[in-house]
XYZ file of C-alpha atoms in Angstrom:
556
model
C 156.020 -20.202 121.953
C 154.971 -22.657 119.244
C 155.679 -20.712 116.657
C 158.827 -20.570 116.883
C 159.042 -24.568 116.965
C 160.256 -25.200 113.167
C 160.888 -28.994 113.218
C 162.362 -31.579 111.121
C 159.536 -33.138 108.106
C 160.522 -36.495 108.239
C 156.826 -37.814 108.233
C 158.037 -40.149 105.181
C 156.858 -43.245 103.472
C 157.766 -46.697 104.939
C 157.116 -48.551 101.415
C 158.372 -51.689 102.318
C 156.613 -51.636 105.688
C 153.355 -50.459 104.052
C 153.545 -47.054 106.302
C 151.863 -44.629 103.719
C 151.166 -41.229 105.975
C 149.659 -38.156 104.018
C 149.817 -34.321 105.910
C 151.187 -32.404 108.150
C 154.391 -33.412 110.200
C 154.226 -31.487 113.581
C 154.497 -32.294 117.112
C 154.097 -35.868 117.682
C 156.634 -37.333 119.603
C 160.442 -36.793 119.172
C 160.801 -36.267 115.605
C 157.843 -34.504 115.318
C 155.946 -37.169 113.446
C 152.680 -36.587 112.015
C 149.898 -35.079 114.867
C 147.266 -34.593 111.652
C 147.256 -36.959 108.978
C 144.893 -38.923 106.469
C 145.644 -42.252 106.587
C 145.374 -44.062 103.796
C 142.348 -47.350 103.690
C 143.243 -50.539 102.685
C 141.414 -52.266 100.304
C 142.275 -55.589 101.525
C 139.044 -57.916 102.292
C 138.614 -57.226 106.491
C 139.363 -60.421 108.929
C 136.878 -59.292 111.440
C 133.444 -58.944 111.117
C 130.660 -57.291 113.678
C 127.676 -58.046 112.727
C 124.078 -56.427 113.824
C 121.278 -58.412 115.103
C 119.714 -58.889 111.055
C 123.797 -60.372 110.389
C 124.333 -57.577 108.329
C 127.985 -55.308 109.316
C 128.053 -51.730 109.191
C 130.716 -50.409 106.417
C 132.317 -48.040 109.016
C 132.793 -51.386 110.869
C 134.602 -52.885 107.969
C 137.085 -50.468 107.295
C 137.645 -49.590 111.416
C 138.417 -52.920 111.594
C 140.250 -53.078 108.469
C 142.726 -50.754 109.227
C 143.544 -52.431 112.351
C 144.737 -55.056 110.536
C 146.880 -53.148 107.934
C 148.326 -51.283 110.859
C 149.090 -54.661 113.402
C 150.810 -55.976 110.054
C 152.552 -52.852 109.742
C 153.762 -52.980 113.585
C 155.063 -56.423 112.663
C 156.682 -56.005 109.906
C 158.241 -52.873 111.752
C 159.375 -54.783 114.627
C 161.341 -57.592 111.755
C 163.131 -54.215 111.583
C 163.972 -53.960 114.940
C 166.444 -57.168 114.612
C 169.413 -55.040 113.047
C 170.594 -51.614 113.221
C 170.243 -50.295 109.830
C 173.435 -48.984 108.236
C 171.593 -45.583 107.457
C 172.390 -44.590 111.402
C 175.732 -45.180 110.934
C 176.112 -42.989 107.996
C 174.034 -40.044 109.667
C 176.650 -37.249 110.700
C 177.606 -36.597 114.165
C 177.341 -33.553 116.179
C 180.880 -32.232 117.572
C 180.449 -32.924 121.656
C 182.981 -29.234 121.577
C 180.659 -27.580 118.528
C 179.360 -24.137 119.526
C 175.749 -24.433 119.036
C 173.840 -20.952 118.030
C 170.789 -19.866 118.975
C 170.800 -16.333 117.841
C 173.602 -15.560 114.985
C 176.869 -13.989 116.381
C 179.683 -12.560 114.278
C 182.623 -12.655 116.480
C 184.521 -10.358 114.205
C 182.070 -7.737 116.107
C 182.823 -8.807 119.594
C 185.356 -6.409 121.436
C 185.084 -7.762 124.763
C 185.092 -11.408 126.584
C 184.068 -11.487 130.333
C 183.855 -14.469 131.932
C 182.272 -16.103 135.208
C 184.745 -18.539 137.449
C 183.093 -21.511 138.784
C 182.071 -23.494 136.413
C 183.014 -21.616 133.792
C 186.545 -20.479 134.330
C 187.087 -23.616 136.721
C 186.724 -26.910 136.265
C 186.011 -29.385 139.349
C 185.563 -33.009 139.815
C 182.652 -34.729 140.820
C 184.410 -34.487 144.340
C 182.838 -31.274 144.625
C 178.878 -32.216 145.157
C 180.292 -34.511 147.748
C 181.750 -31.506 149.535
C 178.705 -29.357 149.465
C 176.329 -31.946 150.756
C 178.217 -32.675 153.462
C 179.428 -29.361 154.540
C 175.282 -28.238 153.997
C 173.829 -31.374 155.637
C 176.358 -31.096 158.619
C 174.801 -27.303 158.801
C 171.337 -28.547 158.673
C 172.186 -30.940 161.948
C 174.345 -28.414 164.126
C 172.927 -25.207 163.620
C 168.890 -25.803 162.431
C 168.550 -29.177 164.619
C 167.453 -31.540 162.406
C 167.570 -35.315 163.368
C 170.924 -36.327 163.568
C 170.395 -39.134 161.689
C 170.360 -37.048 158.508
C 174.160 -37.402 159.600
C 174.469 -40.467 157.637
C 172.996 -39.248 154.632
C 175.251 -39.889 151.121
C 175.177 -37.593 148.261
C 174.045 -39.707 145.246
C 175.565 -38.640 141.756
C 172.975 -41.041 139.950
C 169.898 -38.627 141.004
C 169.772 -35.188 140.148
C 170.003 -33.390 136.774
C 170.851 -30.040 136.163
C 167.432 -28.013 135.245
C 165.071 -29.582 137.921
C 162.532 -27.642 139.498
C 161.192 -27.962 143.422
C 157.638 -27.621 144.468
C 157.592 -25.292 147.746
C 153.827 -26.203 148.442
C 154.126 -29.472 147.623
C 157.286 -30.637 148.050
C 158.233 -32.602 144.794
C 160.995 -32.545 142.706
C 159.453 -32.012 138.794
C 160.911 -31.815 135.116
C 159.688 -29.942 133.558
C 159.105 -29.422 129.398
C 159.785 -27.245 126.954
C 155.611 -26.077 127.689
C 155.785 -26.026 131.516
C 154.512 -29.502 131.225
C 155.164 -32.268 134.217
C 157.188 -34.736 132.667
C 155.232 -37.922 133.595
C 158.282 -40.396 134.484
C 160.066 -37.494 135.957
C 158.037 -36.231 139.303
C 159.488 -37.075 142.648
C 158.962 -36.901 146.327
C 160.854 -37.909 147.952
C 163.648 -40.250 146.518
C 160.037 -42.209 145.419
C 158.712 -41.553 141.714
C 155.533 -40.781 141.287
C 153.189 -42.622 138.819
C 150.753 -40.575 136.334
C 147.868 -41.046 138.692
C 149.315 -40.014 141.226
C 150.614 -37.012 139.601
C 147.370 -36.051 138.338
C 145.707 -36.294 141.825
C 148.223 -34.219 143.181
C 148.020 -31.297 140.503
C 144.969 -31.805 138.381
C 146.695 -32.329 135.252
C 150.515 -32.178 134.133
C 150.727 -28.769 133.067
C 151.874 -26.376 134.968
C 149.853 -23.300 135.474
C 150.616 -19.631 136.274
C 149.056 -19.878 140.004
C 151.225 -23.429 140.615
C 154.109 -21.530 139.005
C 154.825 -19.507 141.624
C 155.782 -22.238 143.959
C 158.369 -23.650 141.795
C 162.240 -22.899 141.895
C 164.559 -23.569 139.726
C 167.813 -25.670 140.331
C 170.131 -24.413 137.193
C 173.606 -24.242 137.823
C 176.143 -26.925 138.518
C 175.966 -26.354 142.192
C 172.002 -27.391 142.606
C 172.957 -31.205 142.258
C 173.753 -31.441 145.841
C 171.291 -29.313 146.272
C 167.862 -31.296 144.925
C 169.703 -34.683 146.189
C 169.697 -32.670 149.618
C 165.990 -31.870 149.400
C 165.093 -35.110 147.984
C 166.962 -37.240 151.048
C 165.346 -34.647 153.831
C 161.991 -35.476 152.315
C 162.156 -38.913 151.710
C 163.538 -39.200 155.610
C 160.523 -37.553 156.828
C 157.977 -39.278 154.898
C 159.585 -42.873 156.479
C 160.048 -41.309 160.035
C 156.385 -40.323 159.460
C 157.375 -36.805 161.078
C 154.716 -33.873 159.429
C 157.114 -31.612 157.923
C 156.113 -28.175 155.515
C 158.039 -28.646 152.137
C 158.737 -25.177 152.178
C 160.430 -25.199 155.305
C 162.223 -27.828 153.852
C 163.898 -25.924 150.688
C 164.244 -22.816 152.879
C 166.538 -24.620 155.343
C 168.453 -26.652 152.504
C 169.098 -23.584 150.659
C 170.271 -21.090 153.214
C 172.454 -24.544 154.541
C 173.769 -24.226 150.455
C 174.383 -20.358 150.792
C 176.038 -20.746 153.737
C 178.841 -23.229 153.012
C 179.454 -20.674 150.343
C 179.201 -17.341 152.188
C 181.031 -18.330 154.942
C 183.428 -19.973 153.109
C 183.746 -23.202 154.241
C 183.564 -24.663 150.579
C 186.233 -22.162 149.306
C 188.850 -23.516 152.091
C 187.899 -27.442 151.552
C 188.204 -26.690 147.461
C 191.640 -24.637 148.315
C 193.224 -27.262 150.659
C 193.310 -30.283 148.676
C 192.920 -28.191 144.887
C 194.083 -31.820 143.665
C 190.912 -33.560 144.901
C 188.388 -31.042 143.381
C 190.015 -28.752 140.961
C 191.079 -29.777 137.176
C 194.048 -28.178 135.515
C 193.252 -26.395 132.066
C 195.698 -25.555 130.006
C 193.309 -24.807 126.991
C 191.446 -22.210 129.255
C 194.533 -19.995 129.222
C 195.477 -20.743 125.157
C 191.941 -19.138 124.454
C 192.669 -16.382 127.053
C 196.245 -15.585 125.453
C 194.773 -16.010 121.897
C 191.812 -13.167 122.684
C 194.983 -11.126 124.056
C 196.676 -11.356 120.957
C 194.137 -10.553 118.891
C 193.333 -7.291 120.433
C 190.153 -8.219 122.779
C 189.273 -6.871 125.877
C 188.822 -9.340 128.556
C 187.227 -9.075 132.204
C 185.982 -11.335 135.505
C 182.949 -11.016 136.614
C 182.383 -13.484 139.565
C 180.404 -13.471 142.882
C 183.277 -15.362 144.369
C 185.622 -14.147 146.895
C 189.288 -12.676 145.475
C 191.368 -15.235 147.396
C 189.361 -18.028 146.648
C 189.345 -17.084 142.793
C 193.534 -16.604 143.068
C 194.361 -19.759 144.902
C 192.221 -21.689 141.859
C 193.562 -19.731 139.114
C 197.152 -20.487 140.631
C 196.838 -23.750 140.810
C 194.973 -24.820 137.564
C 197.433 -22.414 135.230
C 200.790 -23.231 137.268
C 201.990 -25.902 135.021
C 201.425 -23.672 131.857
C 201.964 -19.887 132.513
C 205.462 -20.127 135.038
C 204.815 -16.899 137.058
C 202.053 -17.796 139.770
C 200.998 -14.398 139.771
C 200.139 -13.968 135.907
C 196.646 -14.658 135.501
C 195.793 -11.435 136.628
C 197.604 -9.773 133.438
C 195.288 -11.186 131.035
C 192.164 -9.676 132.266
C 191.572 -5.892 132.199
C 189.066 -6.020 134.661
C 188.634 -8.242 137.880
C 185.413 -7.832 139.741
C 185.011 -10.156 142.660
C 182.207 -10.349 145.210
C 179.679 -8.974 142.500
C 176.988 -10.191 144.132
C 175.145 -11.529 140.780
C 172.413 -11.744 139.871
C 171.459 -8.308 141.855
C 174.697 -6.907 140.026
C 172.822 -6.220 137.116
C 169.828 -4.250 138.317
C 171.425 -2.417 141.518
C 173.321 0.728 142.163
C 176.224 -0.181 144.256
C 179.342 1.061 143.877
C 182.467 -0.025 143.343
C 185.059 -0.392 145.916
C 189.156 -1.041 145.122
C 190.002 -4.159 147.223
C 193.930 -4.489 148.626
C 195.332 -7.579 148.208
C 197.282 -7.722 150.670
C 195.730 -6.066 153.451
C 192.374 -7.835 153.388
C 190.419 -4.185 153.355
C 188.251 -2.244 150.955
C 188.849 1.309 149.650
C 187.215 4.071 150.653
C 188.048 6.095 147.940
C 185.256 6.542 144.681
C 186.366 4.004 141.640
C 185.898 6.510 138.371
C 188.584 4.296 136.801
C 189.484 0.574 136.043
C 193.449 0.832 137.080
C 195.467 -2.132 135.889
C 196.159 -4.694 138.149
C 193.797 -3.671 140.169
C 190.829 -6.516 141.691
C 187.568 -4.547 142.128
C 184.700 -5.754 144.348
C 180.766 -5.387 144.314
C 179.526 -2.827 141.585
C 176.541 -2.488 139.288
C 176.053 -3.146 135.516
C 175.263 0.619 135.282
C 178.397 1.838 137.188
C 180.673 -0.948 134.813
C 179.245 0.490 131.359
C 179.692 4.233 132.637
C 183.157 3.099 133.505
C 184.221 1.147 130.179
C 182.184 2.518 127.677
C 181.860 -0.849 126.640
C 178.551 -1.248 124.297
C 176.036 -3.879 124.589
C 176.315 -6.165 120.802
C 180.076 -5.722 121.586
C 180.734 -7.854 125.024
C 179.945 -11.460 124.886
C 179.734 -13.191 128.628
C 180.415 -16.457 129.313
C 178.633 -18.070 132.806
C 177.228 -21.732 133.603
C 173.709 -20.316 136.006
C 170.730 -19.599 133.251
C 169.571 -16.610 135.851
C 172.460 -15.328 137.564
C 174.616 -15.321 134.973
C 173.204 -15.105 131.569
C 169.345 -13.630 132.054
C 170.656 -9.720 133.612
C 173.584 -9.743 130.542
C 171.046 -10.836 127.826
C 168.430 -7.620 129.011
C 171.141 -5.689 129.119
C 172.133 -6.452 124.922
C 175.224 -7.945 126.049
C 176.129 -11.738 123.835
C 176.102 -14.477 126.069
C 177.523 -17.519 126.052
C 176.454 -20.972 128.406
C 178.698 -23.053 129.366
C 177.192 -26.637 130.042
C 179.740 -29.107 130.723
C 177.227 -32.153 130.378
C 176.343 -31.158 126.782
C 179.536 -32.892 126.103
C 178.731 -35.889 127.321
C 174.868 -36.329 126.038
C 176.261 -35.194 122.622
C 178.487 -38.681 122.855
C 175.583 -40.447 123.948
C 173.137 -39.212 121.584
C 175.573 -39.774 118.322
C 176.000 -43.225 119.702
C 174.060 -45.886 117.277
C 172.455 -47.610 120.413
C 170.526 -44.156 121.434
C 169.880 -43.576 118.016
C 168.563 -46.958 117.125
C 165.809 -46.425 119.899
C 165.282 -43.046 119.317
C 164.309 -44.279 115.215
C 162.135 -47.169 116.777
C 160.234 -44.916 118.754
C 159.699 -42.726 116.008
C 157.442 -45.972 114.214
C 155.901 -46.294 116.970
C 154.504 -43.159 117.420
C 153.640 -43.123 113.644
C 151.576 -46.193 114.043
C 150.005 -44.878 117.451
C 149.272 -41.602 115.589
C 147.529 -43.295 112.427
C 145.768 -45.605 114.983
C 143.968 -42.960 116.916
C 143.528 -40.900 113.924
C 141.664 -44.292 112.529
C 140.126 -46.114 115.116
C 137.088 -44.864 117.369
C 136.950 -45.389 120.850
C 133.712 -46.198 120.991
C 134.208 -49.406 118.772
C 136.819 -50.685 121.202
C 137.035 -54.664 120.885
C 139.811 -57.499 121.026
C 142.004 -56.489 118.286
C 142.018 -52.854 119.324
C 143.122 -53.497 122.776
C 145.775 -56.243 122.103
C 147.183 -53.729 119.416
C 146.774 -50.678 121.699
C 148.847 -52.201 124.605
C 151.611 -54.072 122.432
C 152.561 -50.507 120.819
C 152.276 -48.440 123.848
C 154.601 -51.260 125.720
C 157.025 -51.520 122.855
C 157.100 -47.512 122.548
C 157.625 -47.759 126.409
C 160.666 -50.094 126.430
C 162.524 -47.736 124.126
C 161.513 -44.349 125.660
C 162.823 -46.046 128.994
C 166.421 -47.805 126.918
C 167.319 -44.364 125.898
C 166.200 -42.311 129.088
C 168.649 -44.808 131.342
C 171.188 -43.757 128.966
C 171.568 -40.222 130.514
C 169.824 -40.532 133.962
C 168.111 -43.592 135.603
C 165.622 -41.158 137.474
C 165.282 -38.276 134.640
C 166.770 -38.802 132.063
C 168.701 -36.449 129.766
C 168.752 -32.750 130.417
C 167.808 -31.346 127.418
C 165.093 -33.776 126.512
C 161.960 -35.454 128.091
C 161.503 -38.853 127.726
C 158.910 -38.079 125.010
C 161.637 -36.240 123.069
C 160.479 -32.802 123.715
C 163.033 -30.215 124.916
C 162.769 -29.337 128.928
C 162.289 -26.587 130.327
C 166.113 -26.253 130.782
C 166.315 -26.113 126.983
C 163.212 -23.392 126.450
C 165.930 -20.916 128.835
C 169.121 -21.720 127.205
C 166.914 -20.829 123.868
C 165.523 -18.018 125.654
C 168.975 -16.153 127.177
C 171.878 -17.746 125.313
C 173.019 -16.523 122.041
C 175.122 -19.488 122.000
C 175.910 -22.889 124.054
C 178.865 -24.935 124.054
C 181.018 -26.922 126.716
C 183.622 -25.558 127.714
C 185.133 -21.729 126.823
C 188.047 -23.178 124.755
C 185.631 -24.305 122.045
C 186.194 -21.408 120.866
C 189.529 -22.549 119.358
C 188.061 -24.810 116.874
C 186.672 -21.805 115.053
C 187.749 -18.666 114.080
C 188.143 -15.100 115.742
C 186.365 -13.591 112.948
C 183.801 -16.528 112.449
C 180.067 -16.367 111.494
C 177.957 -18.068 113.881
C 174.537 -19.109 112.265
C 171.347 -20.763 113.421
C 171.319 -23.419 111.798
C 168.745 -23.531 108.395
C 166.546 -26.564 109.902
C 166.317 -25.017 113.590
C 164.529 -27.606 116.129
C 164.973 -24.970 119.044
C 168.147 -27.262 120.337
C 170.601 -27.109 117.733
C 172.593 -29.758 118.646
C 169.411 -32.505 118.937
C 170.023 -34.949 116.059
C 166.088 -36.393 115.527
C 167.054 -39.923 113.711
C 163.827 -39.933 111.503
C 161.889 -43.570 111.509
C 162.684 -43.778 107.567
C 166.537 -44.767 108.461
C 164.864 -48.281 109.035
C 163.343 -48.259 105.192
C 166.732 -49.624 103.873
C 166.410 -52.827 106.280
C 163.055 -54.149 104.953
């Protein structure tokens, strides 16, 4: 996995600082400052002295203790820095919140076909929605699977979850995770309580993740897991402070088939469809780019595990103001598939069956065809490419879930696309010169921690070492903590750790999406025929500006 980590060399020379680092810029921290490095010795006459018992002091002492000076006048000179944002941020380019960032180069002039997921990807809702789902899964949780009816008065909390978490069956904690299957250490819950490093440790040993633990993690990737882990989290933390014993696998089992429910039985699709105002969000781009792949000759279908009706009263209502005839949306699809039952589409052999609108019934009769105007239900990725003839390189599918939607369509040889309607949102935030002013600072620091270990020896620990120690580690703190409150008060941005690593949501949106962007209609900013590169200096998250600790050079 790490060799496919190609990172940004920005270990430069501070001169005016007196940073002079010599070596090998990998890994440490998140530029990927130096992990191996020589560090230059000062020649400057030492300030403290350790003398034997015949008053004589070891040379190794000298220059130990030498280079703890030149490095604490380093950190101050550093933190002089700190006073002003240096005009090098604000001439660094920005990343486009709508770009179309490529993790596997796509020539769209070779793409035939467009399908597309609906929720999420298709639709857009408000925050109202997570509202909806908690309550419809808690109320579930209380009526039919007797829990406490105080869990009655439990309130979804936007402020908690991330997308890209991960929940603990055997031991009931909510983790992000990193780019390595690695804990992230200010991001382990139970509870709605964080767990410290200590306590994390006691609980698993160490931080990383291993194959045996891994099999008692799930993963909470698509937009509909907030209310989800804030469910989990809030049944948890109630049991701990009723002090009722409780199995943490219960626990997600109960939550999740609460989830499935409110979906399979409908109960969401009715709230969303009577009051489409309060949770839906009208598009009019979405049905530009759909008309524009019309005109251009491409094939377009819907792939959805939704139910039709539910799928037709959204469409309706998003598109009404732009496409006059209510019952259009169908005509710029070749191919609806509801009900596909995702992500088991894509390894099963069910059939397809021909659903009547208007009678509410399925077909008994074979489907050898796709029939326009037609809506199609269940299926199997073997039965669809028999059908279409439709090769692999030439469909490109768009779908917010990692696994249902994007990991069966990648195997396949299928293009995908993610859609990841946050990314827009921590793009603002991370070209904003605040983040990026704290993202630079911790960069020095974790230049002058990394030439401090790589200097000092433990075992000559004294006064100056441990006053220097804890005043870097606290000032690196401060701004790993400014910029993780940025994104998420509990855990912080999705794509990143608090260290600056990428998560473990980032390693599968490298691993099973040719390409990521925001929203579908992105796609208008470039061209139908456009070249999609990786980008030459590839971090493994294309769109992850690292503001390199030089940018402060120009203020000293």
């Amino acid at each position: 996995m790490a060799s496919i980590r190609r990172l940004l060399p920005f270990c430069s020379s501070l001169q005016r600082t007196g940073f002079s680092l010599r070596g090998t810029a990998e890994g440490f921290g998140v530029g990927g400052s130096c992990r191996s490095f020589s560090a230059t010795v000062a020649s400057e006459e030492a300030i403290f002295k350790c003398p034997d018992e015949d008053g004589r002091v070891e040379p190794e002492v000298l220059v130990m203790e030498d280079e703890i000076a030149k490095i604490r006048r380093e950190f101050e000179a550093a933190k002089q820095s700190f006073l002003k944002i240096p005009e090098a941020l604000r001439e660094m380019p920005k990343m486009n919140p709508r770009g179309i960032f490529v993790n596997k180069n796509l020539r769209l002039d070779s793409v035939q076909v467009y399908g597309f997921d609906y929720d999420y990807t298709l639709a857009y809702y408000s925050s109202n929605l997570q509202n909806l789902i908690y309550d419809l899964a808690k109320e579930h949780l209380v009526n039919e699977f007797r829990y406490p009816e105080s869990c009655l008065g439990f309130k979804y909390d936007p402020s908690f979850p991330i997308r890209g978490l991960y929940y603990d069956k055997l031991k009931g904690c909510l983790l992000k995770l990193d780019f390595f299957g690695s804990i992230e250490s200010d991001g382990c819950f139970f509870g709605r309580r964080k767990l410290s490093k200590k306590e994390i440790e006691e609980i698993y040993g160490t931080r990383h993740i291993g194959r045996d633990q891994a099999h008692g993690l799930v993963g909470l990737m698509d937009f509909f897991c907030f209310s989800e882990a804030c469910l989990i989290a809030d049944i948890v933390q109630h049991f701990v402070d009723a002090k009722l014993e409780f199995d943490a696998c219960y626990i997600y089992q109960d939550v999740n088939r609460a989830i499935q429910h409110v979906h399979h039985s409908g109960l969401v699709h009715r709230g969303i469809l009577s009051d489409p105002q309060k949770y839906l969000v009208k598009n009019g781009q979405m049905l530009r780019f759909l008309k524009m792949l019309k005109e251009k000759g491409k094939k377009l279908f819907l792939l959805t595990n939704s139910p039709y009706y539910f799928v037709d009263g959204g469409m309706r209502f998003m598109l009404e103001d732009a496409i006059g005839s209510t019952d259009s949306w169908r005509e710029l699809f070749d191919v609806v598939i509801a009900r596909a039952n995702k992500p088991g589409f894509y390894n099963s052999e069910h059939p397809f069956r021909c659903y009547d609108i208007e009678k509410d019934t399925l077909a008994f009769s074979r489907v050898d065809a796709f029939l326009p105007n037609q809506v199609y239900y269940h299926g199997c990725l073997k039965s669809f490419l028999q059908i279409t003839r439709w090769k692999g390189p030439e469909v490109i599918y768009f779908g917010d879930h990692l696994f249902s939607d994007l990991r069966g369509p990648s195997k396949a040889g299928w293009r995908t696309a993610a859609i990841i309607h946050e990314l827009e949102n921590e793009i603002c935030i991370q070209n904003g010169e605040n983040y990026r002013f704290h993202q630079a600072k911790f960069h020095i620091i974790q230049e002058l921690l990394g030439k401090f270990h790589a200097t000092v020896a433990n075992s000559q620990r004294g006064e100056a070492y441990d006053s220097l120690l804890n005043e870097l580690n606290m000032e690196r703190k401060m701004a790993r903590s400014v910029m993780k409150n940025m994104f998420n008060s509990s855990f912080g941005a999705t794509f990143l750790t608090d260290t600056g690593q990428e998560s473990a949501f980032a390693y599968h949106i490298h691993q099973y999406a040719d390409v990521y962007t925001s929203k579908p209609e992105n796609f208008l900013l470039y061209s139908h025929e456009a070249w999609l590169h990786v980008p030459f200096d590839i971090k493994i998250i294309p769109h992850h500006v690292k503001v390199p600790s030089s940018s402060f050079k120009t203020n000293q």
